[in-house]
Coordinates of C-alpha atoms in Angstrom, one line a residue:
M9 CA 1.1 0.6 -0.4
R10 CA -2.1 -1.5 -1.3
L11 CA -5.3 0.8 -0.4
T12 CA -8.4 -0.7 1.2
E13 CA -11.8 -0.3 -0.6
W14 CA -12.8 2.5 1.5
D15 CA -9.4 4.6 1.2
G16 CA -9.2 3.9 -2.5
K17 CA -12.8 5.2 -2.9
T18 CA -12.4 8.0 -0.7
A19 CA -9.5 9.1 -3.2
L20 CA -12.1 8.7 -6.0
R21 CA -14.7 10.7 -4.5
R22 CA -12.0 13.8 -4.0
H23 CA -11.9 13.5 -7.9
G24 CA -15.5 13.6 -8.5
I25 CA -15.7 10.1 -9.4
A26 CA -19.1 8.4 -8.6
V27 CA -19.2 5.8 -5.8
P28 CA -22.3 4.4 -3.8
P29 CA -22.7 6.1 -0.5
G30 CA -21.0 4.4 2.3
V31 CA -20.0 4.7 6.0
L32 CA -17.2 2.9 7.7
T33 CA -17.8 1.0 11.0
G34 CA -15.8 -0.4 13.6
T35 CA -18.6 -1.2 15.9
A36 CA -22.6 -1.4 15.8
V37 CA -24.5 -0.9 12.3
P38 CA -25.3 2.9 12.4
P39 CA -29.2 3.8 12.1
G40 CA -30.6 3.7 8.8
W41 CA -28.0 1.4 7.5
E42 CA -30.1 -1.7 8.2
D43 CA -30.4 -2.9 4.5
A44 CA -26.5 -2.7 3.1
V45 CA -24.1 -4.3 1.1
V46 CA -21.4 -5.1 4.0
K47 CA -17.7 -5.4 2.9
A48 CA -14.8 -6.5 4.7
Q49 CA -11.9 -4.0 4.8
I50 CA -8.9 -6.4 4.0
L51 CA -5.7 -5.9 1.9
E52 CA -6.5 -9.1 -0.2
G53 CA -8.6 -9.9 -3.4
G54 CA -11.3 -12.7 -3.5
R55 CA -13.4 -11.5 -0.9
G56 CA -16.8 -12.0 -2.6
K57 CA -15.9 -15.9 -3.1
R58 CA -14.8 -16.0 0.6
G59 CA -18.2 -14.6 1.7
L60 CA -16.7 -11.4 2.9
V61 CA -19.0 -9.0 0.7
Q62 CA -22.9 -9.8 1.4
R63 CA -26.0 -7.9 1.1
G64 CA -29.0 -7.8 3.4
D65 CA -29.6 -7.4 7.1
A66 CA -26.8 -5.6 8.2
A67 CA -27.1 -6.4 11.9
K68 CA -26.9 -10.1 11.1
L69 CA -24.1 -9.7 8.4
V70 CA -21.7 -7.7 10.2
P71 CA -21.0 -10.3 13.1
E72 CA -20.9 -12.9 10.6
I73 CA -18.5 -11.3 8.6
R74 CA -16.2 -10.4 11.5
G75 CA -16.7 -13.9 12.8
L76 CA -15.2 -15.1 9.3
L77 CA -12.0 -12.5 9.7
G78 CA -11.8 -13.8 13.5
D79 CA -11.9 -10.2 14.5
A80 CA -14.8 -8.8 16.5
G81 CA -13.7 -5.3 16.0
A82 CA -12.7 -5.4 12.2
P83 CA -13.6 -2.2 10.4
L84 CA -16.3 -3.2 7.7
L85 CA -17.8 -0.9 4.9
L86 CA -21.6 -0.6 4.7
E87 CA -23.1 0.7 1.3
R88 CA -26.2 1.6 -0.1
P89 CA -27.1 -1.1 -2.5
V90 CA -26.9 -0.2 -6.4
D91 CA -29.4 -1.5 -8.9
I92 CA -26.9 -2.7 -11.7
A93 CA -27.8 -2.9 -15.4
Q94 CA -24.4 -4.1 -16.6
E95 CA -21.1 -4.8 -14.8
I96 CA -18.2 -3.7 -16.4
F97 CA -14.2 -4.4 -15.9
L98 CA -12.1 -1.3 -15.9
A99 CA -8.3 -1.1 -14.8
L100 CA -5.4 1.1 -15.3
R101 CA -2.0 0.5 -14.7
V102 CA 1.6 2.0 -14.9
D103 CA 3.4 0.5 -17.9
G104 CA 7.0 1.3 -17.2
T105 CA 8.3 -0.1 -20.6
A106 CA 6.0 2.1 -22.7
Q107 CA 6.2 4.9 -20.3
A108 CA 2.5 5.3 -20.3
L109 CA -0.6 4.2 -18.4
E110 CA -2.2 1.3 -19.8
V111 CA -6.0 0.7 -19.8
L112 CA -7.8 -2.5 -19.6
C113 CA -11.6 -2.7 -20.1
A114 CA -14.0 -5.6 -20.5
P115 CA -17.9 -5.4 -21.1
E116 CA -18.4 -8.1 -18.4
G117 CA -17.0 -7.4 -15.2
G118 CA -17.8 -8.9 -11.6
V119 CA -16.5 -12.2 -9.8
E120 CA -16.0 -14.2 -12.7
V121 CA -14.1 -11.5 -15.1
E122 CA -11.3 -13.8 -15.6
G123 CA -13.3 -16.4 -17.1
G124 CA -14.8 -13.9 -19.9
A125 CA -13.4 -12.6 -23.1
P126 CA -9.8 -10.8 -23.0
P127 CA -10.2 -7.1 -22.0
L128 CA -9.4 -4.5 -24.6
R129 CA -6.1 -2.9 -23.7
W130 CA -4.5 0.4 -25.0
H131 CA -1.9 3.0 -23.8
I132 CA -3.0 6.5 -22.6
L133 CA -1.1 9.6 -21.8
P134 CA -3.8 11.7 -19.8
E135 CA -2.9 15.1 -20.8
S136 CA -2.4 14.0 -24.7
P137 CA -4.8 15.6 -26.9
S138 CA -5.4 12.1 -28.5
A139 CA -6.3 10.5 -25.0
L140 CA -10.0 10.8 -25.3
P141 CA -10.5 10.5 -29.3
D142 CA -8.3 7.1 -28.7
S143 CA -10.0 5.6 -26.1
L144 CA -13.3 6.3 -27.9
R145 CA -12.3 4.6 -31.2
I146 CA -11.2 1.5 -29.0
L147 CA -14.3 1.3 -27.0
R148 CA -16.6 1.6 -29.9
G149 CA -15.6 -1.9 -30.6
A150 CA -17.2 -3.5 -27.7
F151 CA -19.8 -0.8 -26.4
P152 CA -22.9 1.2 -27.8
A153 CA -21.7 4.5 -28.9
D154 CA -23.4 6.5 -26.1
L155 CA -21.9 4.1 -23.4
A156 CA -18.4 4.1 -25.2
A157 CA -18.3 7.8 -25.0
R158 CA -19.2 7.8 -21.3
L159 CA -16.5 5.3 -20.8
A160 CA -13.8 7.1 -22.6
R161 CA -14.5 10.3 -20.7
L162 CA -14.3 8.4 -17.3
V163 CA -10.9 6.6 -18.8
V164 CA -9.3 10.0 -19.0
R165 CA -10.6 11.2 -15.7
L166 CA -9.4 8.0 -14.0
A167 CA -5.9 8.2 -15.8
R168 CA -5.6 12.0 -14.0
V169 CA -6.1 10.3 -10.7
M170 CA -3.7 7.9 -11.2
V171 CA -1.1 10.8 -11.8
A172 CA -2.7 13.1 -8.7
E173 CA -2.7 10.1 -6.6
D174 CA 0.5 8.5 -7.5
L175 CA -1.0 5.0 -8.2
E176 CA 0.6 2.2 -9.7
S177 CA -2.5 0.7 -10.4
L178 CA -6.3 1.2 -10.1
E179 CA -9.1 -1.6 -10.6
I180 CA -12.7 -1.2 -10.6
N181 CA -14.7 -4.3 -10.9
P182 CA -17.4 -3.9 -11.2
L183 CA -18.0 -0.5 -12.6
A184 CA -21.5 -0.2 -12.7
R185 CA -23.8 0.9 -15.4
L186 CA -27.0 1.9 -14.2
A187 CA -30.4 2.0 -16.1
D188 CA -30.0 5.8 -16.7
G189 CA -26.6 5.1 -18.2
S190 CA -24.8 6.8 -15.4
L191 CA -21.3 4.8 -14.2
V192 CA -20.6 3.9 -10.5
A193 CA -17.4 2.6 -9.1
C194 CA -18.8 -0.3 -6.9
D195 CA -15.3 -1.6 -6.1
C196 CA -11.8 0.0 -6.0
K197 CA -8.6 -1.8 -5.6
A198 CA -5.6 0.9 -5.8
V199 CA -2.0 0.7 -5.1
R200 CA 0.0 3.7 -4.4
D201 CA 3.8 4.0 -5.0
E202 CA 5.3 4.0 -1.7
A203 CA 7.9 6.5 -2.5
A204 CA 5.5 9.2 -3.0
G205 CA 3.8 8.7 0.5
F206 CA 5.3 12.0 1.9
R207 CA 3.2 13.9 -1.1
H208 CA -0.1 12.8 0.5
D209 CA -2.0 13.1 3.8
A210 CA -1.3 9.9 5.9
E211 CA -4.6 10.4 7.8
A212 CA -6.6 9.8 4.4
T213 CA -4.8 6.2 4.3
A214 CA -4.7 5.5 8.1
L215 CA -7.0 2.4 7.6
S216 CA -4.8 0.8 4.8
A217 CA -1.6 1.4 6.9
G218 CA -2.9 0.1 10.1
L219 CA -4.0 -3.2 8.2
E220 CA -0.6 -3.3 6.4
S221 CA 1.3 -3.1 9.8
A222 CA -1.0 -5.6 11.4
A223 CA -0.1 -8.0 8.7
M224 CA 3.7 -7.9 9.1
T225 CA 5.5 -10.3 11.0
P226 CA 7.6 -9.3 14.0
L227 CA 10.6 -9.7 12.2
E228 CA 9.1 -7.5 9.0
R229 CA 8.1 -5.0 11.5
R230 CA 11.5 -4.7 13.2
A231 CA 13.3 -4.3 9.6
R232 CA 10.8 -1.6 9.1
D233 CA 11.6 0.1 12.2
E234 CA 15.3 -0.2 11.5
G235 CA 15.3 1.6 8.3
F236 CA 14.9 -1.3 5.4
Q237 CA 12.0 -3.4 3.8
M238 CA 11.8 -7.4 4.6
V239 CA 9.3 -9.8 3.6
E240 CA 9.0 -13.3 4.9
I241 CA 8.2 -16.1 2.3
P242 CA 6.5 -19.2 4.0
G243 CA 8.2 -22.3 2.8
G244 CA 11.6 -20.8 2.0
R245 CA 14.9 -22.6 3.0
V246 CA 17.6 -19.9 2.6
A247 CA 17.5 -16.5 4.6
M248 CA 18.8 -14.1 2.0
V249 CA 20.5 -10.7 2.7
T250 CA 20.4 -8.4 -0.5
A251 CA 20.1 -4.7 -1.1
G252 CA 18.1 -3.3 -4.0
A253 CA 15.0 -4.9 -5.6
G254 CA 16.6 -6.0 -8.8
L255 CA 19.3 -7.9 -7.5
G256 CA 17.0 -9.5 -4.8
M257 CA 14.7 -10.6 -7.4
M258 CA 17.4 -11.9 -9.5
M259 CA 18.7 -14.1 -6.5
L260 CA 14.8 -15.1 -5.6
D261 CA 14.6 -16.4 -9.2
L262 CA 18.0 -18.4 -9.0
L263 CA 17.4 -20.1 -5.6
G264 CA 13.7 -20.8 -6.8
D265 CA 15.2 -22.8 -10.0
A266 CA 17.5 -24.5 -8.0
G267 CA 15.0 -26.1 -5.6
C268 CA 16.2 -23.9 -2.5
P269 CA 13.7 -21.2 -2.3
A270 CA 14.6 -18.1 -0.2
A271 CA 12.8 -17.6 3.0
C272 CA 12.9 -13.6 3.0
F273 CA 13.4 -10.6 0.4
M274 CA 15.1 -7.5 1.5
D275 CA 15.1 -4.0 -0.3
N276 CA 16.5 -0.5 0.8
A277 CA 13.4 1.7 2.2
Q278 CA 12.8 5.3 0.9
G279 CA 14.5 7.7 3.1
G280 CA 16.3 4.9 4.9
P281 CA 19.8 4.6 6.3
V282 CA 22.7 4.4 4.1
E283 CA 24.1 1.3 5.9
T284 CA 21.9 -1.4 7.4
A285 CA 24.0 -4.5 6.8
K286 CA 24.4 -5.4 10.3
Q287 CA 20.6 -5.3 11.0
R288 CA 20.0 -7.3 7.8
F289 CA 22.5 -10.1 8.9
A290 CA 20.9 -9.9 12.6
I291 CA 17.4 -10.4 11.1
A292 CA 18.9 -13.2 8.8
F293 CA 20.7 -14.8 11.5
E294 CA 17.5 -15.1 13.6
M295 CA 15.7 -16.7 10.7
A296 CA 18.5 -19.2 10.5
Q297 CA 17.9 -20.8 13.7
R298 CA 14.5 -22.1 12.8
P299 CA 14.5 -25.7 11.7
G300 CA 13.3 -25.2 8.2
I301 CA 16.0 -22.8 7.3
D302 CA 19.2 -24.6 5.9
A303 CA 21.6 -21.8 4.7
V304 CA 22.2 -18.0 4.7
L305 CA 23.1 -16.4 1.4
F306 CA 24.7 -12.8 1.1
Y307 CA 25.1 -11.2 -2.3
T308 CA 26.0 -7.6 -3.4
T309 CA 28.1 -5.9 -6.2
L310 CA 30.8 -3.7 -5.5
A311 CA 31.7 -0.7 -8.4
S312 CA 34.2 1.6 -6.9
R313 CA 33.9 0.7 -3.2
P314 CA 36.8 -1.1 -2.1
L315 CA 36.5 -5.0 -1.6
K316 CA 38.8 -5.2 1.2
G317 CA 36.8 -2.8 3.3
R318 CA 33.6 -5.0 2.6
V319 CA 35.3 -8.2 3.5
E320 CA 36.6 -6.6 6.7
A321 CA 33.6 -5.1 7.8
L322 CA 31.7 -8.6 7.2
A323 CA 34.6 -10.5 8.7
A324 CA 34.4 -8.4 12.0
Q325 CA 30.6 -8.8 12.1
L326 CA 30.9 -12.6 11.8
R327 CA 33.4 -12.8 14.6
A328 CA 30.8 -10.8 16.8
Q329 CA 28.0 -12.9 15.6
P330 CA 28.7 -16.2 13.6
S331 CA 26.2 -17.5 11.6
P332 CA 24.0 -20.3 12.6
K333 CA 23.7 -22.1 9.3
P334 CA 26.2 -22.3 6.4
L335 CA 26.8 -18.9 4.9
F336 CA 27.4 -18.3 1.1
V337 CA 28.6 -14.9 0.0
G338 CA 28.3 -13.4 -3.4
L339 CA 30.8 -10.3 -4.1
A340 CA 30.9 -9.1 -7.6
A341 CA 33.8 -6.6 -7.8
G342 CA 34.5 -4.2 -10.6
H343 CA 38.2 -3.3 -11.5
A344 CA 38.3 -0.5 -9.3
A345 CA 37.1 -2.2 -6.2
L346 CA 39.7 -5.0 -6.5
A347 CA 42.6 -2.4 -6.3
G348 CA 45.5 -4.2 -4.2
Y349 CA 43.0 -6.9 -2.8
S350 CA 42.1 -10.1 -4.9
M351 CA 39.1 -12.3 -4.8
A352 CA 41.4 -15.2 -3.8
Q353 CA 42.4 -13.2 -0.6
A354 CA 38.8 -12.2 0.0
A355 CA 37.8 -15.9 0.1
A356 CA 40.6 -16.8 2.4
D357 CA 39.7 -14.0 4.7
L358 CA 36.0 -15.0 5.0
A359 CA 36.8 -18.7 5.2
A360 CA 38.6 -18.2 8.2
V361 CA 35.5 -16.6 10.0
G362 CA 33.2 -19.5 8.9
V363 CA 32.0 -18.4 5.3
T364 CA 31.1 -21.6 3.4
A365 CA 31.7 -20.3 -0.1
L366 CA 32.6 -16.9 -1.7
E367 CA 31.7 -16.4 -5.7
A368 CA 31.5 -13.6 -7.8
D369 CA 29.1 -15.3 -10.3
P370 CA 25.6 -15.6 -8.9
H371 CA 24.9 -18.8 -10.8
A372 CA 28.0 -20.4 -9.3
L373 CA 27.0 -19.3 -5.6
V374 CA 23.7 -20.6 -6.1
R375 CA 25.1 -24.0 -7.6
Q376 CA 27.5 -24.5 -4.8
L377 CA 24.7 -23.7 -2.1
A378 CA 22.2 -26.1 -3.8
A379 CA 24.8 -28.9 -3.8
S380 CA 25.7 -28.2 -0.2
I381 CA 22.4 -28.2 1.3
G382 CA 20.7 -31.0 -1.1
P383 CA 17.0 -31.2 -1.7
R384 CA 14.5 -30.9 1.1
R385 CA 13.8 -34.1 2.6
T386 CA 10.1 -34.9 3.1
A387 CA 8.5 -36.9 5.8

């Protein structure tokens, strides 16, 4: 789950990290907040460049920013202005390959951070005795000794926040150095591991959850309610049915490389039902009724589950609800799954219910699909 700035800073406050005083408002400007930094609370980046973060007369800026958002009741964060002596970029993310947190830090932060020098990068284990001295040694290469020491201590604290809050990433840009040398997190972009949501108070991220739900398409919301995740992809040509993030991402890449981009991505949901194939096909077939969708693709792997059972279930489903567009099926079956039932028989049984092609090799499947639907015609 991506957190709004308000929810992210609320988490930072719980751990004693300094942030500017602020208030969330969904109506008029509260008394005493006439001069403020007004910030839209959305789950997207680039707010400053879009005019969604401005400082000045809040009574004037609040309706102006809500007008840009197209929502007269959009929640806005009002913050006390901070006298910044230096803008620093600081971010942490989970590096699964290294099984550690990676820190990125640059002495020049702000909206143009990407145009500056590459950030310092290093790995940190927050409870390791070397976390602080290693961070200090690296930071001294780009910051004065006193500031480097403050930053090193903050980095270790933020690494512990990452663990406590189950965050996948945390970006503070800018991290403000004030004239007295203190450090204040003036912005916060945080992403929490959705699988860890049960460990945290849902009320603490209600704003983020509400915005995330509001941004979903009707089909995405229906998939969530039926126990799996689905994301619609604008411009896609193939309604794709898969299970498992790794397999789904592979098929996304293969379809994209073949010039037949996927129109959706599906994945299992934490704690969701064991079997949602029927619901996934129903949504894919509904998408396939759209003029821009040219085919439906289903791909899965079977280790020991019998291939015959999967084919019979799919055939029964297609007899009840035929695919509105050509359906390409991929079934990679292990030796145990093929016992007493061959891929050739599976292909014949599925062809009888309208399946265009059955392949075990995902590359061959995508090649057949691409050859069948051809390149997209342009007006």
